[in-house]
Amino acid sequence: MLEILALALLAAVLSGNLCGAVGFYVQRLKITTLSFSVAHAALAGASLGLILNFDPVYSAIVFAISSALILGVIFTKMQYGRELVSMAIFSASSAIALFAIYMSNVRVLATASIAVVLWGSLLAVTVQKLIILVLVLILFVLYILAYRMHIDSMLYDVKLAEAEGLNVQAHMLAMLFFAGVIISLSFRLTGGFLVFALLYNPVAAALQLTRKAYMQLFLSSTLGAVSALTGLVVSYALDWPVGATIAIVSSTILLLAYLFKTATEMARKRKLRNV
Amino acid sequence: MPPLENDIVNLEGVWVAYSGSDRPAMRNINLRVSAGKLTLITGPNGAGKTTLLETCLGLLKPYRGRAYLFGVDTRSWRIREARKMCSFVPQDFIKPPFEAYTVRRIIQLGFAPYKSIFESLTEKENERIQWVSELLGIEDLLDRPIGTLSGGQQQRVVIARALSRKPRALFLDEPFSSLDREGRKLVSKVVSEYVRKKDAAAIIVSHDVNPIIKYADTIVRMDNGKIISGDCYA
Ligand SMILES: Nc1ncnc2c1ncn2[C@@H]1O[C@H](COP(=O)(O)OP(=O)(O)OP(=O)(O)O)[C@@H](O)[C@H]1O
Ligand SMILES: [Mg+2]
């Protein structure tokens, strides 16, 4: 049991880190809706994997990458209406996921495997999945470092970057690809519907706390890891569902960040009034 | 490198519409711009000036007619190579107060398309950034976050970024909109000298009251999505 817990803790830190980081980029590049669709496609993939007896992580990755590719291509071909296609993928994926879950009930699958898809499970982490997580982390960090200037230019102004000859589409595609893979891998802990708590809450909190882009990235990925880790420990101690606990922790962190910001703003204004 | 023709911009009977709009924003536009020329585009609000500039760069694609940049059809994937030889100053350049990139970094980022993986700026490129900043009077702002600058200061920064890249074509959308009188004079002089010295082309959207008019080789007037006068149209 201890060994499983150690694996889960490591996976929580890695998933939290990765989700927080990719969430930061997705938010700054304004492709949140697209990543939302990719996440739901991953959920659909995982659910289908469940009834077809595949490892849900792998079917999730396949679905996530395919939807990322479709959205990426649409991103190049269509100047407007990306959001619409994105919403179509989102609702279709959710439908597939719910159907699959419904059908899996009929087939009386072990509840543990449904739990993985729906609300996450401590038991779902294996050494193999952990190794994949580490590999993805290395790849992602390499990508970010290798294309630092290109990505910075896009974070600053996507349209200007494109006008200057940057391959904006390829980088958007790469980001969606990473988002898809990272979401699929983080499922194990949070469950499909709550993976967003690790994806968007940390970056939202980071945006409250600092204005510097690199600090935002650092904070977002740190807060992601802290949320996942704390959520895991609390859920283990209190025997709560792990995904929901992580979501509650990350939402609490967001709330605290917001309160902190409001308080410092008020203090600053008071100081200004006094001089 | 794409095959270079004499024309830097060549629009042949171009029609452009924004998606969701059933009215074309640009109708049957013909325009040629060659190296060493400064073209001024004027016209009332909504005339289609920004649309024209973005069509030249291939950010908007024609639904009828053809648009070429350095001889490359803007629908081709090779358009990126042509864009690398261009600089752009967008009309909506102002960043919100929380934008934290420093002025220096923002100008440096203009070199991103020329860089391969893990590559950063050369000594020479940084020197050039310093030089252009001094030229435009923003050398004291280089380490300030862009969001803390005034509109006119921010506009000088985007112009500095445009010039630092040593482009062979400049596309400037209302580059004087936030500048004071001195600034308008200075930028007009710097841009026109750049065009002469480097045999570059400049397409500048601006009102003809601005000092740039005395440097313009061609003045194109637009209204209602059409070119209504100018010696470049067929
Ligand atoms: N995103 C858009 N969607 C739909 N229509 C648009 C869009 N942008 C511009 N238009 C329309 O296209 C026409 C040309 O607009 P454009 O921005 O090119 O004008 P402009 O000459 O640059 O005006 P201004 O002097 O105000 O900058 C206008 O009628 C405008 O309403
Ligand atoms: Mg305009």
Coordinates of C-alpha atoms and ligand atoms in Angstrom, one line a residue:
Chain A
M1 CA 0.0 0.0 0.0
L2 CA 2.8 2.4 0.9
E3 CA 4.4 1.8 -2.4
I4 CA 1.2 2.6 -4.2
L5 CA 0.9 5.8 -2.2
A6 CA 4.4 6.8 -3.0
L7 CA 3.7 6.3 -6.7
A8 CA 0.5 8.3 -6.4
L9 CA 2.3 11.1 -4.7
L10 CA 5.0 11.3 -7.3
A11 CA 2.3 11.2 -10.1
A12 CA 0.4 13.9 -8.3
V13 CA 3.4 16.2 -8.2
L14 CA 4.2 15.6 -11.9
S15 CA 0.6 15.8 -13.1
G16 CA 0.0 19.0 -11.1
N17 CA 3.2 20.6 -12.4
L18 CA 2.5 19.7 -16.0
C19 CA -1.2 20.7 -15.9
G20 CA -0.3 24.0 -14.3
A21 CA 2.4 24.7 -16.9
V22 CA 0.3 23.7 -19.9
G23 CA -2.7 25.6 -18.4
F24 CA -0.5 28.7 -18.3
Y25 CA 0.4 28.5 -22.0
V26 CA -3.1 27.6 -23.1
Q27 CA -4.5 30.5 -21.2
R28 CA -2.0 33.0 -22.6
L29 CA -2.4 31.8 -26.1
K30 CA -6.2 32.1 -25.8
I31 CA -6.8 28.5 -26.8
T32 CA -8.6 27.6 -23.6
T33 CA -11.8 26.5 -25.4
L34 CA -9.8 24.4 -27.8
S35 CA -8.0 22.7 -24.9
F36 CA -11.4 22.2 -23.2
S37 CA -12.5 20.2 -26.3
V38 CA -9.3 18.2 -26.3
A39 CA -9.8 17.3 -22.7
H40 CA -13.3 16.1 -23.4
A41 CA -12.1 14.1 -26.4
A42 CA -9.7 12.5 -24.0
L43 CA -12.6 11.7 -21.7
A44 CA -14.5 10.1 -24.6
G45 CA -11.4 8.1 -25.5
A46 CA -11.0 6.9 -21.9
S47 CA -14.6 5.9 -21.7
L48 CA -14.5 4.0 -24.9
G49 CA -11.3 2.3 -23.8
L50 CA -13.3 1.2 -20.8
I51 CA -16.0 -0.6 -22.7
L52 CA -13.7 -1.9 -25.4
N53 CA -11.3 -3.2 -22.8
F54 CA -8.3 -1.0 -23.7
D55 CA -6.2 0.8 -21.2
P56 CA -8.2 4.0 -20.8
V57 CA -5.0 6.1 -20.7
Y58 CA -3.9 5.0 -24.1
S59 CA -7.3 5.4 -25.8
A60 CA -7.6 8.8 -24.1
I61 CA -4.2 9.8 -25.5
V62 CA -5.2 8.7 -29.0
F63 CA -8.5 10.6 -28.9
A64 CA -6.8 13.7 -27.4
I65 CA -4.1 13.8 -30.0
S66 CA -6.6 13.3 -32.9
S67 CA -8.8 16.0 -31.7
A68 CA -5.8 18.3 -31.2
L69 CA -4.7 17.6 -34.7
I70 CA -8.2 18.3 -36.1
L71 CA -8.5 21.5 -34.2
G72 CA -4.9 22.5 -35.2
V73 CA -5.7 22.0 -38.8
I74 CA -8.9 23.9 -38.5
F75 CA -7.0 26.6 -36.8
T76 CA -4.9 27.0 -40.0
K77 CA -7.7 26.7 -42.4
M78 CA -10.4 28.8 -40.7
Q79 CA -9.8 32.3 -39.5
Y80 CA -13.1 32.4 -37.6
G81 CA -15.5 29.7 -36.3
R82 CA -12.8 27.8 -34.5
E83 CA -14.7 28.1 -31.3
L84 CA -17.8 26.6 -33.0
V85 CA -15.9 23.5 -34.2
S86 CA -14.3 23.3 -30.8
M87 CA -17.8 23.3 -29.1
A88 CA -19.0 20.6 -31.5
I89 CA -16.1 18.3 -30.6
F90 CA -16.7 19.1 -26.9
S91 CA -20.3 18.2 -26.9
A92 CA -19.9 15.1 -29.2
S93 CA -17.1 13.9 -26.9
S94 CA -19.1 14.4 -23.7
A95 CA -21.9 12.4 -25.4
I96 CA -19.6 9.6 -26.3
A97 CA -18.2 9.6 -22.8
L98 CA -21.6 9.4 -21.2
F99 CA -22.8 6.8 -23.6
A100 CA -19.8 4.7 -22.9
I101 CA -20.2 5.0 -19.2
Y102 CA -23.8 4.1 -19.5
M103 CA -23.0 1.0 -21.5
S104 CA -20.2 0.0 -19.3
N105 CA -22.7 -0.1 -16.5
V106 CA -24.8 -2.5 -18.5
R107 CA -21.8 -4.7 -18.9
V108 CA -21.1 -4.6 -15.2
L109 CA -17.5 -3.6 -15.4
A110 CA -15.5 -3.3 -12.2
T111 CA -16.4 0.0 -10.6
A112 CA -12.7 0.7 -10.0
S113 CA -12.1 1.2 -13.8
I114 CA -15.1 3.5 -14.1
A115 CA -13.8 5.5 -11.1
V116 CA -10.6 6.1 -13.0
V117 CA -12.5 7.8 -15.8
L118 CA -15.1 9.6 -13.6
W119 CA -13.4 10.7 -10.4
G120 CA -9.9 9.4 -10.3
S121 CA -8.3 6.8 -8.2
L122 CA -5.2 6.4 -6.2
L123 CA -4.8 2.8 -7.3
A124 CA -4.6 3.7 -11.0
V125 CA -1.0 4.9 -10.9
T126 CA 1.5 2.4 -12.1
V127 CA 5.3 2.6 -12.6
Q128 CA 4.8 2.5 -16.3
K129 CA 2.4 5.5 -16.3
L130 CA 4.9 7.3 -14.0
I131 CA 7.7 6.8 -16.5
I132 CA 5.5 8.1 -19.3
L133 CA 4.7 11.2 -17.1
V134 CA 8.4 11.8 -16.6
L135 CA 9.1 11.5 -20.3
V136 CA 6.3 13.9 -21.2
L137 CA 7.7 16.3 -18.6
I138 CA 11.2 16.1 -20.2
L139 CA 9.8 16.6 -23.7
F140 CA 7.6 19.5 -22.7
V141 CA 10.5 21.3 -20.9
L142 CA 12.8 20.7 -23.9
Y143 CA 10.2 22.1 -26.2
I144 CA 9.6 25.2 -24.1
L145 CA 13.4 25.8 -23.8
A146 CA 14.1 25.1 -27.5
Y147 CA 11.5 27.5 -28.8
R148 CA 11.7 30.0 -26.0
M149 CA 11.9 33.1 -28.3
H150 CA 9.2 31.8 -30.6
I151 CA 6.8 31.0 -27.8
D152 CA 7.5 34.3 -26.0
S153 CA 6.8 36.1 -29.2
M154 CA 3.4 34.4 -29.5
L155 CA 2.6 35.0 -25.8
Y156 CA 3.2 38.7 -26.4
D157 CA 1.2 39.0 -29.6
V158 CA 0.1 36.1 -31.8
K159 CA -0.9 38.2 -34.8
L160 CA 2.3 40.2 -34.8
A161 CA 4.3 36.9 -34.5
E162 CA 2.4 35.5 -37.5
A163 CA 2.9 38.6 -39.5
E164 CA 6.6 38.4 -38.9
G165 CA 6.8 34.9 -40.3
L166 CA 6.6 32.7 -37.3
N167 CA 5.0 29.3 -37.7
V168 CA 2.2 30.1 -35.3
Q169 CA 0.0 27.2 -36.4
A170 CA 2.7 24.6 -35.7
H171 CA 3.2 25.9 -32.2
M172 CA -0.5 26.1 -31.4
L173 CA -0.7 22.5 -32.6
A174 CA 2.3 21.5 -30.4
M175 CA 0.6 23.1 -27.4
L176 CA -2.7 21.4 -28.0
F177 CA -0.8 18.1 -28.5
F178 CA 0.9 18.5 -25.1
A179 CA -2.3 19.6 -23.5
G180 CA -4.0 16.5 -24.8
V181 CA -1.3 14.1 -23.6
I182 CA -0.9 15.8 -20.2
I183 CA -4.7 15.8 -19.7
S184 CA -4.9 12.1 -20.6
L185 CA -2.2 11.2 -18.2
S186 CA -3.7 13.3 -15.4
F187 CA -7.0 11.6 -15.6
R188 CA -5.8 8.8 -13.4
L189 CA -5.8 11.1 -10.4
T190 CA -8.5 13.6 -10.9
G191 CA -11.0 11.8 -13.1
G192 CA -12.2 13.1 -16.4
F193 CA -14.6 15.8 -15.3
L194 CA -12.2 17.4 -12.8
V195 CA -9.0 17.5 -14.7
F196 CA -9.9 21.2 -15.4
A197 CA -9.4 22.0 -11.7
L198 CA -5.7 21.3 -12.3
L199 CA -5.6 22.9 -15.7
Y200 CA -7.2 26.2 -15.2
N201 CA -7.3 27.0 -11.5
P202 CA -3.5 27.2 -10.9
V203 CA -3.0 29.6 -13.8
A204 CA -6.0 31.7 -12.7
A205 CA -4.4 31.9 -9.2
A206 CA -1.0 32.7 -10.6
L207 CA -2.5 35.6 -12.6
Q208 CA -3.8 37.0 -9.4
L209 CA -0.4 36.8 -7.6
T210 CA 2.1 38.1 -10.1
R211 CA 2.4 40.1 -13.4
K212 CA 5.6 38.7 -14.6
A213 CA 5.1 36.0 -17.3
Y214 CA 7.9 33.7 -16.0
M215 CA 6.7 34.0 -12.4
Q216 CA 3.2 33.2 -13.6
L217 CA 4.4 30.1 -15.3
F218 CA 6.4 29.0 -12.3
L219 CA 3.6 29.8 -9.8
S220 CA 1.0 28.1 -12.0
S221 CA 3.0 24.9 -12.2
T222 CA 3.9 25.0 -8.5
L223 CA 0.3 25.6 -7.4
G224 CA -0.8 22.8 -9.7
A225 CA 1.6 20.4 -7.9
V226 CA 0.6 21.7 -4.5
S227 CA -3.1 21.2 -5.3
A228 CA -2.6 17.7 -6.5
L229 CA -0.3 16.7 -3.7
T230 CA -2.5 18.3 -0.9
G231 CA -5.6 16.9 -2.5
L232 CA -4.1 13.4 -2.6
V233 CA -3.0 13.5 1.0
V234 CA -6.3 14.9 2.3
S235 CA -8.3 12.4 0.3
Y236 CA -6.2 9.5 1.7
A237 CA -6.5 10.7 5.2
L238 CA -10.2 11.4 5.1
D239 CA -11.1 8.7 2.6
W240 CA -12.6 11.2 0.2
P241 CA -12.7 10.8 -3.6
V242 CA -9.3 12.0 -4.8
G243 CA -10.4 14.0 -7.9
A244 CA -13.0 16.0 -6.0
T245 CA -10.6 16.6 -3.2
I246 CA -7.9 17.9 -5.6
A247 CA -10.5 20.2 -7.2
I248 CA -11.6 21.6 -3.9
V249 CA -8.0 22.3 -2.9
S250 CA -7.2 24.0 -6.2
S251 CA -10.4 26.1 -6.0
T252 CA -9.5 27.1 -2.4
I253 CA -6.1 28.2 -3.6
L254 CA -7.7 30.2 -6.3
L255 CA -10.0 31.9 -3.8
L256 CA -7.1 32.6 -1.4
A257 CA -5.1 34.1 -4.3
Y258 CA -8.0 36.3 -5.2
L259 CA -8.4 37.4 -1.5
F260 CA -4.7 38.1 -1.2
K261 CA -4.7 40.2 -4.3
T262 CA -7.8 42.2 -3.2
A263 CA -6.2 42.8 0.2
T264 CA -2.8 44.0 -1.2
E265 CA -4.7 46.2 -3.7
M266 CA -6.6 47.8 -0.8
A267 CA -3.5 48.3 1.2
R268 CA -1.7 49.9 -1.7
K269 CA -4.6 52.3 -2.3
R270 CA -4.7 53.2 1.4
K271 CA -1.0 54.0 1.3
L272 CA -1.4 56.1 -1.8
R273 CA -4.2 58.1 -0.1
N274 CA -1.9 58.7 2.9
V275 CA 0.9 60.4 1.0
Chain B
M1 CA 14.4 31.5 -50.4
P2 CA 11.3 32.2 -52.5
P3 CA 11.9 33.4 -56.0
L4 CA 12.2 37.2 -55.9
E5 CA 10.3 39.3 -58.4
N6 CA 10.6 43.0 -58.8
D7 CA 7.3 43.6 -57.0
I8 CA 7.3 43.4 -53.3
V9 CA 3.5 43.5 -53.2
N10 CA 1.3 42.5 -56.1
L11 CA -2.5 42.4 -55.7
E12 CA -4.4 41.3 -58.8
G13 CA -8.2 41.9 -58.7
V14 CA -8.4 41.0 -55.0
W15 CA -11.7 40.6 -53.1
V16 CA -11.7 40.0 -49.4
A17 CA -14.6 39.4 -47.0
Y18 CA -14.6 38.8 -43.3
S19 CA -16.3 35.6 -42.3
G20 CA -19.8 36.2 -41.1
S21 CA -20.1 39.3 -43.3
D22 CA -21.9 39.2 -46.6
R23 CA -20.4 42.4 -47.7
P24 CA -16.8 42.4 -49.1
A25 CA -14.4 44.6 -47.1
M26 CA -12.2 45.0 -50.2
R27 CA -13.4 44.9 -53.8
N28 CA -11.3 44.3 -56.9
I29 CA -8.2 45.8 -55.6
N30 CA -5.1 46.1 -57.9
L31 CA -1.9 47.3 -56.3
R32 CA 1.8 46.9 -57.1
V33 CA 4.5 48.2 -54.8
S34 CA 8.2 47.9 -55.8
A35 CA 11.4 48.2 -53.8
G36 CA 12.6 51.6 -52.8
K37 CA 9.1 53.1 -52.8
L38 CA 7.0 54.6 -50.0
T39 CA 3.3 54.1 -50.5
L40 CA 0.8 56.1 -48.4
I41 CA -2.7 54.7 -48.0
T42 CA -5.4 57.1 -46.9
G43 CA -9.2 57.0 -46.5
P44 CA -12.0 57.4 -44.0
N45 CA -12.7 55.0 -41.2
G46 CA -13.9 51.6 -42.5
A47 CA -12.5 52.2 -46.0
G48 CA -10.6 49.0 -45.9
K49 CA -7.1 50.2 -45.2
T50 CA -6.3 47.7 -42.5
T51 CA -7.9 45.0 -44.5
L52 CA -5.6 45.9 -47.4
L53 CA -2.4 45.7 -45.2
E54 CA -3.4 42.4 -43.7
T55 CA -4.2 41.0 -47.1
C56 CA -0.7 42.0 -48.4
L57 CA 0.8 40.0 -45.5
G58 CA -1.5 37.1 -46.1
L59 CA -3.1 37.4 -42.7
L60 CA -6.4 37.7 -44.7
K61 CA -6.8 35.6 -47.8
P62 CA -8.7 36.8 -50.9
Y63 CA -11.7 34.8 -52.0
R64 CA -11.3 36.2 -55.5
G65 CA -8.1 37.4 -57.3
R66 CA -4.6 36.8 -56.2
A67 CA -2.2 38.4 -53.7
Y68 CA 1.5 38.0 -53.9
L69 CA 4.2 39.0 -51.4
F70 CA 7.7 38.9 -52.8
G71 CA 6.3 36.9 -55.6
V72 CA 4.8 34.3 -53.2
D73 CA 1.1 33.6 -53.4
T74 CA -0.2 34.4 -49.9
R75 CA -2.1 31.2 -49.9
S76 CA 1.0 29.1 -50.3
W77 CA 2.7 27.8 -47.2
R78 CA 5.9 29.5 -48.3
I79 CA 4.3 32.8 -47.4
R80 CA 6.1 32.5 -44.1
E81 CA 9.5 32.9 -45.8
A82 CA 8.2 36.1 -47.5
R83 CA 6.8 37.4 -44.2
K84 CA 10.2 37.0 -42.6
M85 CA 11.4 39.8 -44.9
C86 CA 8.5 42.1 -43.6
S87 CA 7.8 44.0 -40.5
F88 CA 4.4 44.9 -39.3
V89 CA 3.1 47.6 -37.0
P90 CA -0.5 46.7 -36.1
Q91 CA -3.2 49.4 -35.6
D92 CA -4.1 47.9 -32.1
F93 CA -0.7 47.8 -30.5
I94 CA -1.5 49.0 -27.0
K95 CA -1.0 46.5 -24.3
P96 CA -2.8 46.5 -20.9
P97 CA -1.1 47.8 -17.8
F98 CA -0.3 44.3 -16.5
E99 CA 1.7 43.2 -19.5
A100 CA 5.1 42.6 -18.0
Y101 CA 7.4 42.0 -21.0
T102 CA 10.1 44.6 -21.0
V103 CA 10.7 46.9 -24.0
R104 CA 14.0 45.2 -24.7
R105 CA 12.5 41.8 -24.8
I106 CA 9.7 42.8 -27.0
I107 CA 12.1 44.3 -29.6
Q108 CA 14.2 41.1 -29.3
L109 CA 11.2 38.9 -30.0
G110 CA 11.1 40.4 -33.5
F111 CA 14.1 38.3 -34.3
A112 CA 12.3 35.1 -33.2
P113 CA 11.4 34.0 -36.8
Y114 CA 15.1 34.0 -37.8
K115 CA 16.1 31.8 -34.9
S116 CA 16.5 28.1 -34.8
I117 CA 16.0 26.0 -31.6
F118 CA 18.0 27.0 -28.5
E119 CA 19.3 30.1 -30.3
S120 CA 19.3 33.5 -28.8
L121 CA 20.3 37.0 -30.0
T122 CA 23.7 37.8 -31.3
E123 CA 25.9 40.6 -29.9
K124 CA 25.3 42.5 -33.2
E125 CA 21.5 42.1 -33.0
N126 CA 21.5 43.5 -29.5
E127 CA 23.7 46.4 -30.6
R128 CA 21.3 47.1 -33.4
I129 CA 18.4 47.1 -31.0
Q130 CA 20.3 49.7 -28.9
W131 CA 21.0 51.8 -31.9
V132 CA 17.4 51.8 -33.2
S133 CA 16.1 52.6 -29.7
E134 CA 18.4 55.6 -29.5
L135 CA 17.2 56.7 -32.9
L136 CA 13.6 56.6 -31.8
G137 CA 14.4 58.1 -28.4
I138 CA 13.3 55.1 -26.3
E139 CA 16.7 54.0 -25.0
D140 CA 15.8 54.9 -21.5
L141 CA 12.7 52.8 -21.6
L142 CA 14.4 49.5 -22.6
D143 CA 14.1 47.8 -19.2
R144 CA 10.6 49.1 -18.4
P145 CA 7.6 46.7 -18.6
I146 CA 5.6 47.6 -21.7
G147 CA 2.4 48.0 -19.8
T148 CA 3.8 50.9 -17.8
L149 CA 4.5 53.0 -20.9
S150 CA 2.2 55.6 -22.4
G151 CA 0.5 55.0 -25.7
G152 CA 3.0 57.1 -27.7
Q153 CA 5.9 55.4 -26.0
Q154 CA 4.4 52.0 -26.8
Q155 CA 4.0 53.0 -30.4
R156 CA 7.7 53.9 -30.7
V157 CA 8.5 50.5 -29.3
V158 CA 6.6 48.6 -32.0
I159 CA 8.2 50.8 -34.6
A160 CA 11.6 50.1 -33.1
R161 CA 10.8 46.4 -33.3
A162 CA 9.8 46.7 -36.9
L163 CA 13.0 48.6 -37.9
S164 CA 15.3 46.4 -35.9
R165 CA 14.5 43.3 -38.0
K166 CA 16.0 45.0 -41.0
P167 CA 13.0 44.2 -43.1
R168 CA 12.8 44.6 -46.9
A169 CA 9.2 45.7 -46.6
L170 CA 7.5 47.7 -43.8
F171 CA 3.7 47.5 -43.3
L172 CA 2.7 50.3 -40.9
D173 CA -1.0 50.6 -39.9
E174 CA -1.5 54.2 -38.5
P175 CA 2.0 54.4 -37.0
F176 CA 1.4 58.0 -36.0
S177 CA -1.9 57.6 -34.2
S178 CA -0.5 58.1 -30.7
L179 CA 2.6 60.1 -31.5
D180 CA 3.1 63.8 -30.7
R181 CA 4.2 66.2 -33.4
E182 CA 7.9 65.7 -32.8
G183 CA 7.3 62.0 -32.8
R184 CA 5.5 62.0 -36.1
K185 CA 8.2 64.1 -37.7
L186 CA 10.9 61.8 -36.4
V187 CA 9.3 58.5 -37.4
S188 CA 8.5 59.9 -40.9
K189 CA 12.1 60.9 -41.3
V190 CA 13.5 57.6 -40.0
V191 CA 11.2 55.4 -42.0
S192 CA 11.7 57.3 -45.3
E193 CA 15.5 57.3 -44.8
Y194 CA 15.4 53.5 -44.1
V195 CA 13.4 53.0 -47.4
R196 CA 15.9 55.0 -49.4
K197 CA 19.1 53.5 -47.9
K198 CA 18.0 49.9 -47.9
D199 CA 16.0 50.0 -51.0
A200 CA 13.1 48.7 -49.0
A201 CA 9.4 49.2 -49.5
A202 CA 7.0 50.8 -47.1
I203 CA 3.2 50.7 -47.1
I204 CA 1.9 53.1 -44.6
V205 CA -1.7 53.7 -43.6
S206 CA -2.0 57.2 -42.4
H207 CA -4.0 60.4 -42.8
D208 CA -2.4 62.7 -45.3
V209 CA -2.1 65.5 -42.8
N210 CA 0.9 63.7 -41.3
P211 CA 4.5 64.7 -42.2
I212 CA 5.0 61.3 -44.0
I213 CA 3.1 62.7 -47.0
K214 CA 6.1 64.7 -48.2
Y215 CA 8.2 61.5 -48.5
A216 CA 5.5 59.5 -50.2
D217 CA 6.1 58.2 -53.8
T218 CA 2.5 57.2 -54.2
I219 CA -0.7 58.1 -52.4
V220 CA -3.5 55.6 -52.6
R221 CA -6.9 56.8 -51.6
M222 CA -9.5 54.2 -50.5
D223 CA -13.1 54.4 -49.8
N224 CA -15.8 51.8 -49.3
G225 CA -13.4 48.9 -50.0
K226 CA -12.2 50.3 -53.2
I227 CA -9.2 52.3 -54.4
I228 CA -10.5 55.6 -55.6
S229 CA -7.3 57.2 -56.7
G230 CA -3.6 56.6 -56.9
D231 CA -1.2 55.8 -59.7
C232 CA -0.7 52.2 -58.6
Y233 CA -4.1 50.9 -59.5
A234 CA -5.1 49.4 -62.8
Ligands
LIG1 N1 -13.4 41.4 -38.0 C1 -14.2 41.9 -38.9 N2 -15.4 41.3 -39.1 C2 -16.3 41.8 -40.0 N3 -16.2 43.0 -40.6 C3 -15.0 43.7 -40.4 C4 -14.0 43.2 -39.5 N4 -13.0 44.1 -39.5 C5 -13.3 45.0 -40.4 N5 -14.6 44.8 -40.9 C6 -15.2 45.7 -41.9 O1 -14.4 45.8 -43.0 C7 -14.4 47.1 -43.5 C8 -13.0 47.6 -43.6 O2 -12.4 47.7 -42.3 P1 -10.9 48.1 -42.1 O3 -10.6 47.8 -40.7 O4 -10.1 47.6 -43.1 O5 -11.1 49.7 -42.2 P2 -10.0 50.8 -42.0 O6 -9.9 51.6 -43.3 O7 -8.7 50.3 -41.5 O8 -10.7 51.8 -40.9 P3 -10.0 52.6 -39.7 O9 -9.6 53.9 -40.3 O10 -11.1 52.8 -38.8 O11 -8.9 51.8 -39.2 C9 -15.3 47.9 -42.6 O12 -16.6 48.1 -43.2 C10 -15.5 47.0 -41.4 O13 -16.7 47.2 -40.8
MG2 MG -7.7 50.4 -39.8

